[in-house]
Amino acid sequence: MDASETRYLELLSRLFPSEAKASAEIINLSAVLSLPKGTEIFASDIHGEFEAFSHLLKNGSGSIRLKIDDTFGDELSFAEKRSLATLIYYPREKMDLVLPQVQDERAWFSTTILRLVEVCKQASGKYTRSKVRRALPPEFAYIIEELMTENNYAVKREAYYADIIDAVMRTGRARALVEALCLLIQRLAIDHLHIVGDIYDRGPYPHTILDTLAGFHSVDIQWGNHDIVWMGASLGQRGCIAHVVRNCARYGNLSILEDAYGINILPLAGFAQRAYADDPCVAFGLKGNPQLTEREHVVNVKIQKAMAVIQFKVEGQLIDENPSFELEDRKLLDKIDYERGTVLLDGVEYELTDKVFPTIDPADPYRLTPEEENVMRRLEQAFVGCEKLQRHMRFLLEAGSLYKIYNSNLLFHACVPLNPDGSLMEVDVFGEKLAGRALYDALEHHVREAFFSPDEAARTRGRDLLWWMWLSPGSPLFAKSKMATFELYLIADKAARKEVKNPFYTLLNDEHVIAGIFEDFGMDPATSRIVCGHVPVKVKDGEDPVKCGGRVLTIDGGFSKAYQPTTGIAGYTLISNSYGFVLAAHEPLESTRAAVENELDIHSSRHVVERVEERTRVADTDTGAKLKAQIADLERLLEAYRRGLIPERG
């Protein structure tokens, strides 16, 4: 045994100071390896839709209702099962409705608590007792453990359980115990959660989603393009800030800035109403159907136009400052004939849909006016100085990455950029040509440099690259030929607006191409899968989210209400458990209130993507590989104890 191994085993002996302790841990870990793998849930493109997303966490993407069916079979009626499921999802709200109508509260609590305990037993079946114990709410840990470890052969146990429930009732803690049991079932239904990008933009509650994820027991996040632009905005990157504010106004969601993050937009609102006072802003109508007053609607429209013009200006400046980004074709303000109201794009002259630009100097179109400069300076300070936003961004950095390899699944938000022939597309990143996994790794390095590098130049490069990742054809998060914001607003011709997807999307069923991607990421093409989102799957038009014989799963099904007319559904979740893979397509959730009052669940159609012949065990997972390595280390420590190479500590 060399010196480095001796030092390592001596450190390990501090955790396991005796032969008995090391042996016990080996036995425990070996037992865990034989258990069925936990349930993983994959979701993408949530886009601020907290109610629908929260409901899917509460119902375990439909798995809790299945556990109720497995637990009670025909013992309970359909209505009783539905009522029990609603209670598990929304315990406080459901008890507020039910208990005032109950004549015998003790009988209701006694029946309900024992039913919940039975569901807990069913949900905990694939976990070790120690893992379940760690999940127990501390206040009720002893009581719940006693109820869950019922021994039918013990004498007078029924009286023992009755005494427990009587004591809970007598002390006024019955409601709290019911809630604790319901939350435990929710906790046990999902072992690990994967968010495959785009928490932000479109919907009104991304901040609430992030608060929920930050408190979730086990989660990873792959950054989406809408997440990365908020990350850039949090660092004061002007191109990112301009997009974020404009997009919030476009969807009538300025409350995200004002109420959620305390970002003062009054200076911007005042400027927009002065600069565009008599301007109908004809090309800047709002998306969706935001519930705004007439005055709020007008203010949002004017802010949207003001920020769009500022965005085009600051982006032109960024393009000049970063010639290696190769985005010169996105500078269009200097291509406008302001007298005729036309723009020259790719050699074609188009009439503008909006010709009122009071803040643009045709001789110097990318220069901000003093008022625009003041607006941007104050927005920068507000974004950088917002403690809550900075906390959320730190969480995205801690729990997130650009891609993840997990249990033979390659997770990323949008694509691996490809050439038309299916080869990996090389992209210039500050003078270095990169493709595939190397591109992903380099971009993530620069993202973290933007936040943490002690070198100001490196932080500036990283900040600007965050903006580049939002809209560049070479970005694996964007994956289109251009970001046609200018054209979507100001040119009516749909041909000019067209954003051509990267060839990745036309080659998703090419087994050779997909195998090449797996090999580049160091994965086995025969057993690996890609899980991605970004481009909504048009289910209503017959599009199948399962590609390449199940090797690729595209799971953007339209959580965002803005996309649901395109997809025809209200989101996908992918479920991976010990039996295989299931893709669930969800119908819209009417509202949380309706779910509670009318006992409505999200209706989901489930499609089995793969069913394994033998249940997948922990030993077959990435966690299993780590446990096996720990067992090997402990066996070396055990041998060292037995040979007297390392003394036992107690």
XYZ file of C-alpha atoms in Angstrom:
650
model
C 0.000 0.000 0.000
C 1.636 3.257 -1.136
C 1.691 6.496 0.845
C -1.197 8.173 -1.035
C -3.481 5.184 -0.480
C -2.513 5.092 3.180
C -3.396 8.765 3.575
C -6.734 8.215 1.855
C -7.644 5.207 4.013
C -6.615 7.064 7.169
C -9.025 9.841 6.217
C -11.744 7.267 5.481
C -11.126 5.689 8.892
C -12.322 8.902 10.531
C -15.793 8.183 9.134
C -15.623 4.434 9.803
C -13.270 4.113 12.791
C -13.521 0.367 13.316
C -13.772 -2.917 11.479
C -17.355 -3.247 12.710
C -18.343 0.192 11.402
C -16.764 -0.418 7.982
C -18.385 -3.860 7.722
C -21.802 -2.483 8.631
C -21.552 0.190 5.929
C -20.515 -2.404 3.316
C -23.569 -4.470 4.225
C -25.853 -1.433 4.082
C -24.566 -0.257 0.695
C -24.718 -3.762 -0.755
C -28.368 -3.992 0.295
C -29.147 -0.674 -1.395
C -27.709 -1.973 -4.687
C -30.398 -4.666 -4.856
C -33.325 -2.230 -4.555
C -35.333 -1.069 -7.604
C -34.110 2.255 -8.996
C -36.019 5.346 -7.925
C -38.418 7.228 -10.178
C -36.909 10.021 -12.268
C -39.118 12.734 -13.774
C -37.988 14.835 -16.753
C -39.700 18.120 -17.696
C -38.719 20.954 -20.016
C -39.855 24.385 -21.192
C -41.928 25.216 -18.125
C -41.812 28.932 -19.025
C -43.137 30.346 -15.785
C -46.305 28.207 -15.641
C -46.145 27.471 -11.933
C -49.655 26.105 -11.327
C -49.428 23.340 -13.929
C -45.841 22.469 -13.039
C -46.553 22.454 -9.312
C -49.523 20.139 -9.807
C -47.343 17.657 -11.682
C -44.876 17.639 -8.803
C -47.706 17.111 -6.353
C -49.213 14.202 -8.273
C -45.856 12.684 -9.231
C -46.778 13.062 -12.903
C -49.727 10.755 -12.294
C -47.827 8.130 -10.306
C -49.562 8.862 -7.000
C -52.963 7.969 -8.412
C -51.475 4.695 -9.661
C -50.106 3.995 -6.172
C -53.579 4.603 -4.712
C -54.999 2.093 -7.195
C -52.275 -0.432 -6.346
C -52.835 0.050 -2.624
C -56.613 -0.253 -2.452
C -57.711 -2.023 -5.629
C -61.493 -2.450 -5.422
C -61.565 -1.721 -1.693
C -62.278 1.960 -2.384
C -64.687 3.399 -4.933
C -63.538 5.600 -7.798
C -64.900 8.659 -5.976
C -63.075 7.744 -2.755
C -59.798 7.295 -4.626
C -60.237 10.613 -6.408
C -60.969 12.384 -3.123
C -57.937 10.785 -1.465
C -55.713 11.810 -4.390
C -56.887 15.426 -4.173
C -56.192 15.415 -0.437
C -52.634 14.183 -1.071
C -52.017 16.907 -3.657
C -53.593 19.781 -1.698
C -53.972 18.703 1.944
C -54.635 22.111 3.513
C -57.066 23.296 0.883
C -58.946 19.978 0.787
C -59.301 19.794 4.574
C -60.613 23.352 4.615
C -63.417 22.189 2.306
C -64.131 18.771 3.796
C -63.917 19.190 7.569
C -66.755 21.748 7.956
C -69.073 19.143 6.399
C -67.861 16.217 8.530
C -70.067 15.171 11.455
C -67.528 12.905 13.197
C -64.047 14.427 12.833
C -62.364 11.676 14.823
C -63.758 9.002 12.515
C -62.718 11.002 9.437
C -59.179 11.551 10.707
C -58.832 7.944 11.845
C -59.895 6.574 8.459
C -57.923 9.155 6.477
C -54.690 8.797 8.437
C -54.693 5.007 8.109
C -55.389 5.267 4.365
C -52.551 7.736 3.933
C -50.251 5.434 5.896
C -51.090 2.596 3.492
C -50.208 4.794 0.494
C -46.966 5.793 2.266
C -46.052 2.132 2.593
C -46.711 1.591 -1.116
C -44.689 4.685 -2.091
C -41.748 3.763 0.158
C -41.414 0.199 -1.086
C -38.348 0.832 -3.257
C -36.389 2.764 -0.613
C -34.321 1.669 2.360
C -35.812 2.335 5.761
C -32.986 4.770 6.498
C -33.785 6.787 3.352
C -37.469 6.881 4.263
C -36.534 7.907 7.793
C -34.524 10.842 6.449
C -37.565 11.953 4.439
C -39.878 11.935 7.453
C -40.957 15.322 8.807
C -39.095 15.683 12.148
C -42.207 16.624 14.143
C -43.986 13.371 13.271
C -41.052 11.087 12.464
C -41.623 8.694 15.377
C -45.419 8.509 14.916
C -45.265 7.961 11.136
C -42.530 5.346 11.451
C -44.573 3.462 14.038
C -47.678 3.550 11.856
C -45.758 2.487 8.752
C -44.068 -0.473 10.462
C -47.310 -2.082 11.596
C -46.922 -5.736 12.565
C -50.158 -7.618 11.993
C -48.993 -10.459 14.217
C -48.351 -8.324 17.270
C -50.824 -8.492 20.129
C -53.347 -5.629 20.447
C -51.572 -3.387 17.912
C -54.963 -2.064 16.792
C -55.420 -0.508 20.223
C -51.894 0.910 20.020
C -52.668 2.669 16.721
C -56.002 3.863 18.018
C -54.234 5.378 21.028
C -51.797 7.187 18.705
C -54.653 8.701 16.701
C -56.526 9.603 19.885
C -53.453 11.409 21.189
C -53.024 13.250 17.899
C -56.662 14.342 18.029
C -56.488 15.321 21.688
C -53.450 17.542 21.133
C -54.993 19.219 18.097
C -52.314 17.938 15.684
C -54.473 15.759 13.429
C -54.546 18.266 10.556
C -50.786 18.701 10.766
C -50.241 14.919 10.714
C -52.466 14.518 7.646
C -50.530 17.252 5.863
C -47.203 15.683 6.850
C -48.302 12.297 5.466
C -49.476 13.868 2.210
C -46.201 15.740 1.725
C -44.264 12.554 2.506
C -46.152 10.706 -0.244
C -45.357 13.532 -2.676
C -41.701 13.352 -1.594
C -41.479 9.594 -2.098
C -43.217 9.650 -5.497
C -40.252 11.377 -7.212
C -36.737 10.255 -6.389
C -35.014 12.712 -8.730
C -36.180 15.577 -10.959
C -34.561 16.746 -14.209
C -35.458 20.169 -15.638
C -34.325 20.236 -19.266
C -34.243 24.007 -19.665
C -36.386 27.142 -19.962
C -37.823 27.992 -16.582
C -38.034 31.682 -17.562
C -40.074 33.844 -19.963
C -43.639 33.619 -21.293
C -45.493 32.697 -18.067
C -45.761 34.868 -14.943
C -44.174 32.802 -12.167
C -40.590 31.673 -12.943
C -39.453 33.012 -9.564
C -41.958 30.788 -7.748
C -40.807 27.774 -9.754
C -37.200 28.493 -8.777
C -38.144 28.822 -5.108
C -39.870 25.432 -5.376
C -36.901 23.810 -7.118
C -34.450 25.262 -4.591
C -36.364 23.415 -1.855
C -36.705 20.175 -3.823
C -34.881 17.189 -2.404
C -33.041 16.108 -5.566
C -32.907 18.091 -8.813
C -30.649 19.004 -11.709
C -31.221 21.678 -14.351
C -29.935 21.985 -17.889
C -29.898 25.666 -18.802
C -32.171 26.724 -21.626
C -31.781 29.771 -23.857
C -34.422 31.650 -21.841
C -32.570 30.830 -18.622
C -29.194 31.872 -19.974
C -30.486 35.291 -21.062
C -31.762 35.931 -17.523
C -28.385 34.845 -16.186
C -26.764 37.437 -18.441
C -29.250 40.091 -17.349
C -28.443 39.398 -13.692
C -24.834 40.341 -14.483
C -25.860 43.641 -16.099
C -25.288 42.480 -19.688
C -27.203 45.064 -21.708
C -28.310 42.881 -24.591
C -29.751 40.363 -22.131
C -31.455 43.044 -20.020
C -33.057 44.599 -23.098
C -34.510 41.256 -24.160
C -35.745 40.321 -20.688
C -37.579 43.610 -20.131
C -38.994 43.715 -23.662
C -40.219 40.126 -23.415
C -41.898 40.726 -20.057
C -43.750 43.667 -21.600
C -44.614 41.627 -24.717
C -46.425 38.994 -22.616
C -47.913 41.471 -20.141
C -45.693 40.093 -17.377
C -43.901 43.191 -16.096
C -45.022 42.056 -12.640
C -42.153 39.536 -12.779
C -39.760 42.469 -12.686
C -41.688 44.700 -10.302
C -43.373 42.340 -7.834
C -41.170 39.254 -7.986
C -37.766 40.934 -8.140
C -38.448 44.494 -7.022
C -36.918 45.993 -10.181
C -38.132 49.557 -10.550
C -39.443 50.140 -14.072
C -40.991 53.555 -13.383
C -38.104 55.414 -15.096
C -38.558 53.185 -18.149
C -42.346 53.584 -18.115
C -42.052 57.357 -17.861
C -39.549 57.494 -20.717
C -41.645 55.186 -22.943
C -44.796 57.242 -22.435
C -42.961 60.483 -23.219
C -40.980 59.216 -26.199
C -43.926 57.372 -27.771
C -46.745 59.558 -26.410
C -48.661 59.924 -29.688
C -47.380 56.713 -31.246
C -49.962 53.903 -31.624
C -47.029 51.410 -31.700
C -48.903 49.429 -34.335
C -46.359 46.610 -34.594
C -46.019 46.017 -30.876
C -49.231 44.354 -29.745
C -49.073 42.013 -26.761
C -48.886 38.217 -27.016
C -51.478 35.968 -25.445
C -54.306 37.403 -23.407
C -52.775 39.049 -20.334
C -55.320 40.229 -17.770
C -54.474 43.933 -17.906
C -56.500 47.110 -17.612
C -56.685 49.316 -20.703
C -54.131 51.700 -19.204
C -51.779 48.851 -18.265
C -52.115 47.472 -21.779
C -51.089 50.804 -23.335
C -48.109 51.142 -20.979
C -46.929 47.589 -21.770
C -47.141 48.255 -25.506
C -45.114 51.470 -25.258
C -42.524 49.874 -22.971
C -42.245 46.971 -25.391
C -41.494 49.279 -28.316
C -39.108 51.436 -26.295
C -37.144 48.357 -25.193
C -37.186 46.830 -28.685
C -35.523 49.944 -30.116
C -33.019 50.007 -27.249
C -32.383 46.291 -27.804
C -31.590 46.802 -31.488
C -29.197 49.598 -30.537
C -27.283 47.808 -27.768
C -27.090 44.640 -29.863
C -25.518 46.634 -32.703
C -22.925 47.941 -30.244
C -22.220 44.415 -28.954
C -21.779 43.095 -32.490
C -19.187 45.812 -33.205
C -17.378 45.042 -29.935
C -17.305 41.281 -30.647
C -16.536 40.706 -34.348
C -15.743 37.029 -33.652
C -19.433 36.496 -32.880
C -20.120 36.860 -36.641
C -23.511 38.497 -36.126
C -23.071 41.416 -38.518
C -26.234 40.435 -40.400
C -28.245 41.244 -37.260
C -27.392 44.952 -37.489
C -30.443 46.288 -39.306
C -31.051 49.831 -38.032
C -28.496 51.149 -40.516
C -30.313 49.291 -43.335
C -33.499 51.348 -42.837
C -34.491 54.150 -45.208
C -36.167 56.337 -42.602
C -37.741 58.675 -45.169
C -39.354 55.921 -47.212
C -40.066 53.597 -44.282
C -38.327 50.582 -45.802
C -35.486 48.259 -44.859
C -33.007 46.384 -47.049
C -32.635 42.779 -45.906
C -30.573 40.212 -47.826
C -30.827 42.360 -50.956
C -34.616 42.665 -50.742
C -36.377 45.908 -49.809
C -39.322 45.500 -47.435
C -41.828 48.064 -46.226
C -41.800 48.498 -42.447
C -44.946 47.754 -40.467
C -44.071 50.583 -38.045
C -42.287 53.716 -39.257
C -42.220 55.874 -36.128
C -38.736 55.992 -34.571
C -38.354 59.256 -32.661
C -35.257 58.129 -30.746
C -33.200 56.900 -33.714
C -30.709 59.234 -35.410
C -30.387 57.938 -39.009
C -26.827 59.285 -39.083
C -25.871 57.310 -35.974
C -28.672 54.752 -35.472
C -26.988 52.665 -32.753
C -26.343 55.555 -30.366
C -28.579 55.624 -27.293
C -30.204 58.959 -26.545
C -29.362 60.427 -23.122
C -32.741 59.272 -21.791
C -32.256 55.763 -23.186
C -28.781 55.646 -21.644
C -30.246 56.691 -18.297
C -32.900 53.979 -18.536
C -30.326 51.286 -19.286
C -27.963 52.438 -16.557
C -30.747 52.270 -13.969
C -31.904 48.869 -15.192
C -28.341 47.540 -14.971
C -28.081 48.703 -11.376
C -31.474 47.203 -10.531
C -30.709 43.771 -12.031
C -27.228 43.518 -10.522
C -28.440 44.803 -7.148
C -31.459 42.490 -6.813
C -30.660 40.030 -4.004
C -33.464 37.620 -4.894
C -32.475 37.472 -8.565
C -28.834 36.915 -7.630
C -29.890 34.108 -5.270
C -31.883 32.432 -8.036
C -28.973 32.725 -10.458
C -26.608 31.166 -7.910
C -29.033 28.277 -7.565
C -29.073 27.829 -11.352
C -25.280 27.680 -11.260
C -25.193 25.213 -8.365
C -27.898 22.847 -9.621
C -27.437 23.480 -13.321
C -25.180 22.950 -16.293
C -25.350 23.086 -20.080
C -25.681 19.300 -20.333
C -25.699 16.257 -18.095
C -25.067 12.552 -18.568
C -27.247 10.628 -16.117
C -28.023 6.905 -16.230
C -27.074 6.711 -19.925
C -29.284 9.697 -20.749
C -27.715 12.735 -22.423
C -29.700 15.761 -21.265
C -29.463 19.149 -22.968
C -31.987 21.824 -23.798
C -31.836 22.318 -27.563
C -29.302 20.570 -29.792
C -25.797 19.537 -30.685
C -25.080 21.874 -33.641
C -24.641 19.855 -36.838
C -23.732 20.462 -40.459
C -26.255 19.435 -43.148
C -24.343 16.168 -43.674
C -24.746 15.263 -39.980
C -21.164 15.991 -38.961
C -20.497 18.089 -35.867
C -20.559 21.794 -36.696
C -17.470 23.747 -35.673
C -18.182 27.019 -33.889
C -15.743 29.865 -33.216
C -15.501 30.658 -29.510
C -13.057 33.541 -29.064
C -10.785 32.244 -31.810
C -11.023 28.534 -30.952
C -12.933 26.173 -33.280
C -15.025 23.772 -31.209
C -17.779 21.219 -31.809
C -19.917 18.744 -29.908
C -19.010 18.054 -26.310
C -15.928 20.272 -26.482
C -18.172 23.190 -27.495
C -20.527 22.545 -24.591
C -17.635 22.286 -22.132
C -16.009 25.512 -23.329
C -19.267 27.468 -23.203
C -20.006 26.287 -19.680
C -16.494 27.314 -18.649
C -17.137 30.833 -19.931
C -20.544 30.985 -18.208
C -18.938 30.254 -14.859
C -16.125 32.689 -15.633
C -18.753 35.391 -16.138
C -19.899 34.914 -12.549
C -16.757 33.904 -10.688
C -13.548 34.854 -12.507
C -11.306 37.309 -10.622
C -10.242 38.686 -14.015
C -12.513 41.505 -15.259
C -11.692 40.781 -18.918
C -12.743 37.137 -18.470
C -15.950 38.192 -16.748
C -16.739 40.610 -19.599
C -16.099 37.897 -22.221
C -18.349 35.535 -20.297
C -21.135 38.117 -19.957
C -21.111 38.883 -23.676
C -21.020 35.174 -24.496
C -24.193 34.681 -22.453
C -25.895 37.085 -24.876
C -24.289 35.260 -27.846
C -25.630 31.946 -26.528
C -29.118 33.441 -26.502
C -29.253 34.261 -30.231
C -26.313 32.922 -32.225
C -26.795 30.265 -34.943
C -23.743 28.528 -33.473
C -25.196 28.313 -29.982
C -26.392 24.853 -28.906
C -29.136 26.626 -26.935
C -30.577 28.590 -29.865
C -30.213 26.198 -32.805
C -31.656 28.434 -35.530
C -30.300 30.445 -38.444
C -31.120 33.829 -36.898
C -33.014 35.515 -34.084
C -35.617 37.328 -36.178
C -36.880 39.748 -33.513
C -36.536 42.759 -35.853
C -38.345 40.989 -38.696
C -41.149 39.662 -36.477
C -41.945 43.174 -35.352
C -41.292 45.253 -38.439
C -41.634 43.122 -41.602
C -44.956 41.572 -42.621
C -43.496 39.142 -45.173
C -43.270 35.705 -43.483
C -40.363 34.697 -45.713
C -38.219 37.412 -44.121
C -39.192 36.215 -40.650
C -38.312 32.577 -41.182
C -35.867 31.089 -38.675
C -34.351 27.905 -40.104
C -33.633 25.209 -37.518
C -30.205 23.635 -37.257
C -29.906 20.344 -39.243
C -29.943 18.525 -35.880
C -33.747 18.677 -36.030
C -34.043 17.196 -39.520
C -31.611 14.393 -38.666
C -33.176 13.190 -35.410
C -34.198 9.898 -36.981
C -30.785 9.218 -38.536
C -29.288 6.429 -36.423
C -25.773 7.034 -37.754
C -25.857 10.730 -36.878
C -27.274 10.124 -33.392
C -24.683 7.408 -32.775
C -21.954 9.910 -33.698
C -23.261 12.335 -31.073
C -23.246 9.637 -28.393
C -19.701 8.631 -29.296
C -18.530 12.249 -29.126
C -19.945 12.453 -25.584
C -18.255 9.179 -24.605
C -21.493 7.187 -24.475
C -22.576 3.813 -25.843
C -24.932 4.373 -28.825
C -26.650 1.030 -28.189
C -27.862 1.906 -24.695
C -27.956 5.723 -24.603
C -30.718 8.263 -25.049
C -30.975 11.990 -25.765
C -33.618 13.914 -23.829
C -34.135 17.493 -25.024
C -36.770 20.199 -25.412
C -36.712 23.719 -26.918
C -38.844 23.114 -30.029
C -42.530 22.446 -29.284
C -43.759 19.075 -30.531
C -46.858 19.579 -32.699
C -48.852 16.691 -31.275
C -52.095 17.966 -32.809
C -50.482 17.606 -36.250
C -49.400 14.045 -35.549
C -45.776 14.741 -34.682
C -44.191 12.029 -32.533
C -41.856 13.118 -29.695
C -40.121 9.735 -29.846
C -37.393 9.792 -32.492
C -34.777 7.397 -33.830
C -36.403 4.274 -32.453
C -36.541 5.690 -28.933
C -32.944 6.917 -28.870
C -34.132 10.575 -28.871
C -37.010 11.982 -26.819
C -38.099 15.587 -27.451
C -40.240 16.626 -24.488
C -41.346 20.218 -25.119
C -45.096 19.692 -25.140
C -46.236 23.206 -24.319
C -46.342 23.949 -20.592
C -46.531 27.569 -21.718
C -50.091 28.625 -22.552
C -48.651 30.595 -25.485
C -47.488 27.331 -27.117
C -50.519 25.139 -26.400
C -52.364 26.104 -29.618
C -49.265 24.880 -31.481
C -48.772 21.625 -29.556
C -52.373 20.745 -28.767
C -51.390 19.574 -25.256
C -50.158 21.240 -22.064
C -46.749 19.683 -21.614
C -44.910 16.390 -21.434
C -43.185 14.667 -18.597
C -40.914 11.712 -19.154
C -40.954 9.125 -16.388
C -38.105 6.684 -15.861
C -38.632 3.993 -13.245
C -37.475 0.454 -12.623
C -39.871 -0.854 -15.281
C -38.696 1.400 -18.129
C -39.638 4.735 -19.725
C -43.104 6.276 -20.007
C -43.939 9.544 -21.758
C -46.965 11.351 -20.324
C -48.796 13.982 -22.394
C -50.825 16.311 -20.197
C -54.074 18.165 -20.753
C -54.364 21.739 -19.422
C -55.038 22.261 -15.720
C -58.084 24.502 -15.332
C -56.805 25.978 -12.054
C -55.601 24.912 -8.623
C -58.933 25.981 -7.162
C -60.839 23.789 -9.610
C -58.482 20.898 -8.900
C -59.341 21.117 -5.204
C -63.042 21.959 -5.316
C -63.993 19.609 -8.165
C -61.294 16.993 -7.470
C -59.897 17.471 -10.956
C -56.532 16.017 -11.832
C -54.463 16.702 -14.925
C -55.585 14.090 -17.413
C -52.516 12.474 -18.945
C -52.201 9.978 -21.757
C -49.250 7.681 -21.136
C -47.108 6.104 -23.821
C -44.635 3.359 -22.931
C -41.361 4.184 -24.660
C -39.490 1.180 -23.324
C -40.282 -1.649 -20.926
C -37.355 -3.634 -19.536
C -37.492 -7.414 -19.120
C -36.080 -7.258 -15.588
C -36.604 -4.378 -13.176
C -33.703 -1.952 -13.149
C -31.865 -2.037 -9.822
C -29.855 0.662 -8.124
C -26.803 -1.432 -9.034
C -27.494 -0.656 -12.724
C -27.503 3.145 -12.299
C -24.915 5.887 -11.931
C -25.705 5.959 -8.221
C -25.000 2.236 -8.141
C -21.597 2.780 -9.751
C -20.741 5.303 -7.015
C -21.928 2.925 -4.306
C -19.840 0.103 -5.771
C -16.785 2.383 -5.705
C -17.536 3.230 -2.056
C -17.866 -0.460 -1.227
C -14.506 -1.152 -2.892
C -12.881 1.614 -0.813
C -14.437 0.285 2.378
C -13.245 -3.236 1.586
C -9.701 -1.858 1.238
C -10.107 -0.142 4.603
C -11.416 -3.379 6.124
C -8.398 -5.270 4.808
C -6.072 -2.587 6.220
C -7.695 -2.946 9.656
C -7.370 -6.740 9.550
C -3.723 -6.604 8.472
C -2.885 -4.018 11.104
C -1.809 -1.457 8.492
C -4.196 1.128 9.955
C -5.189 1.092 13.638
C -8.855 1.072 14.600
C -9.911 4.267 16.305
C -12.353 2.763 18.755
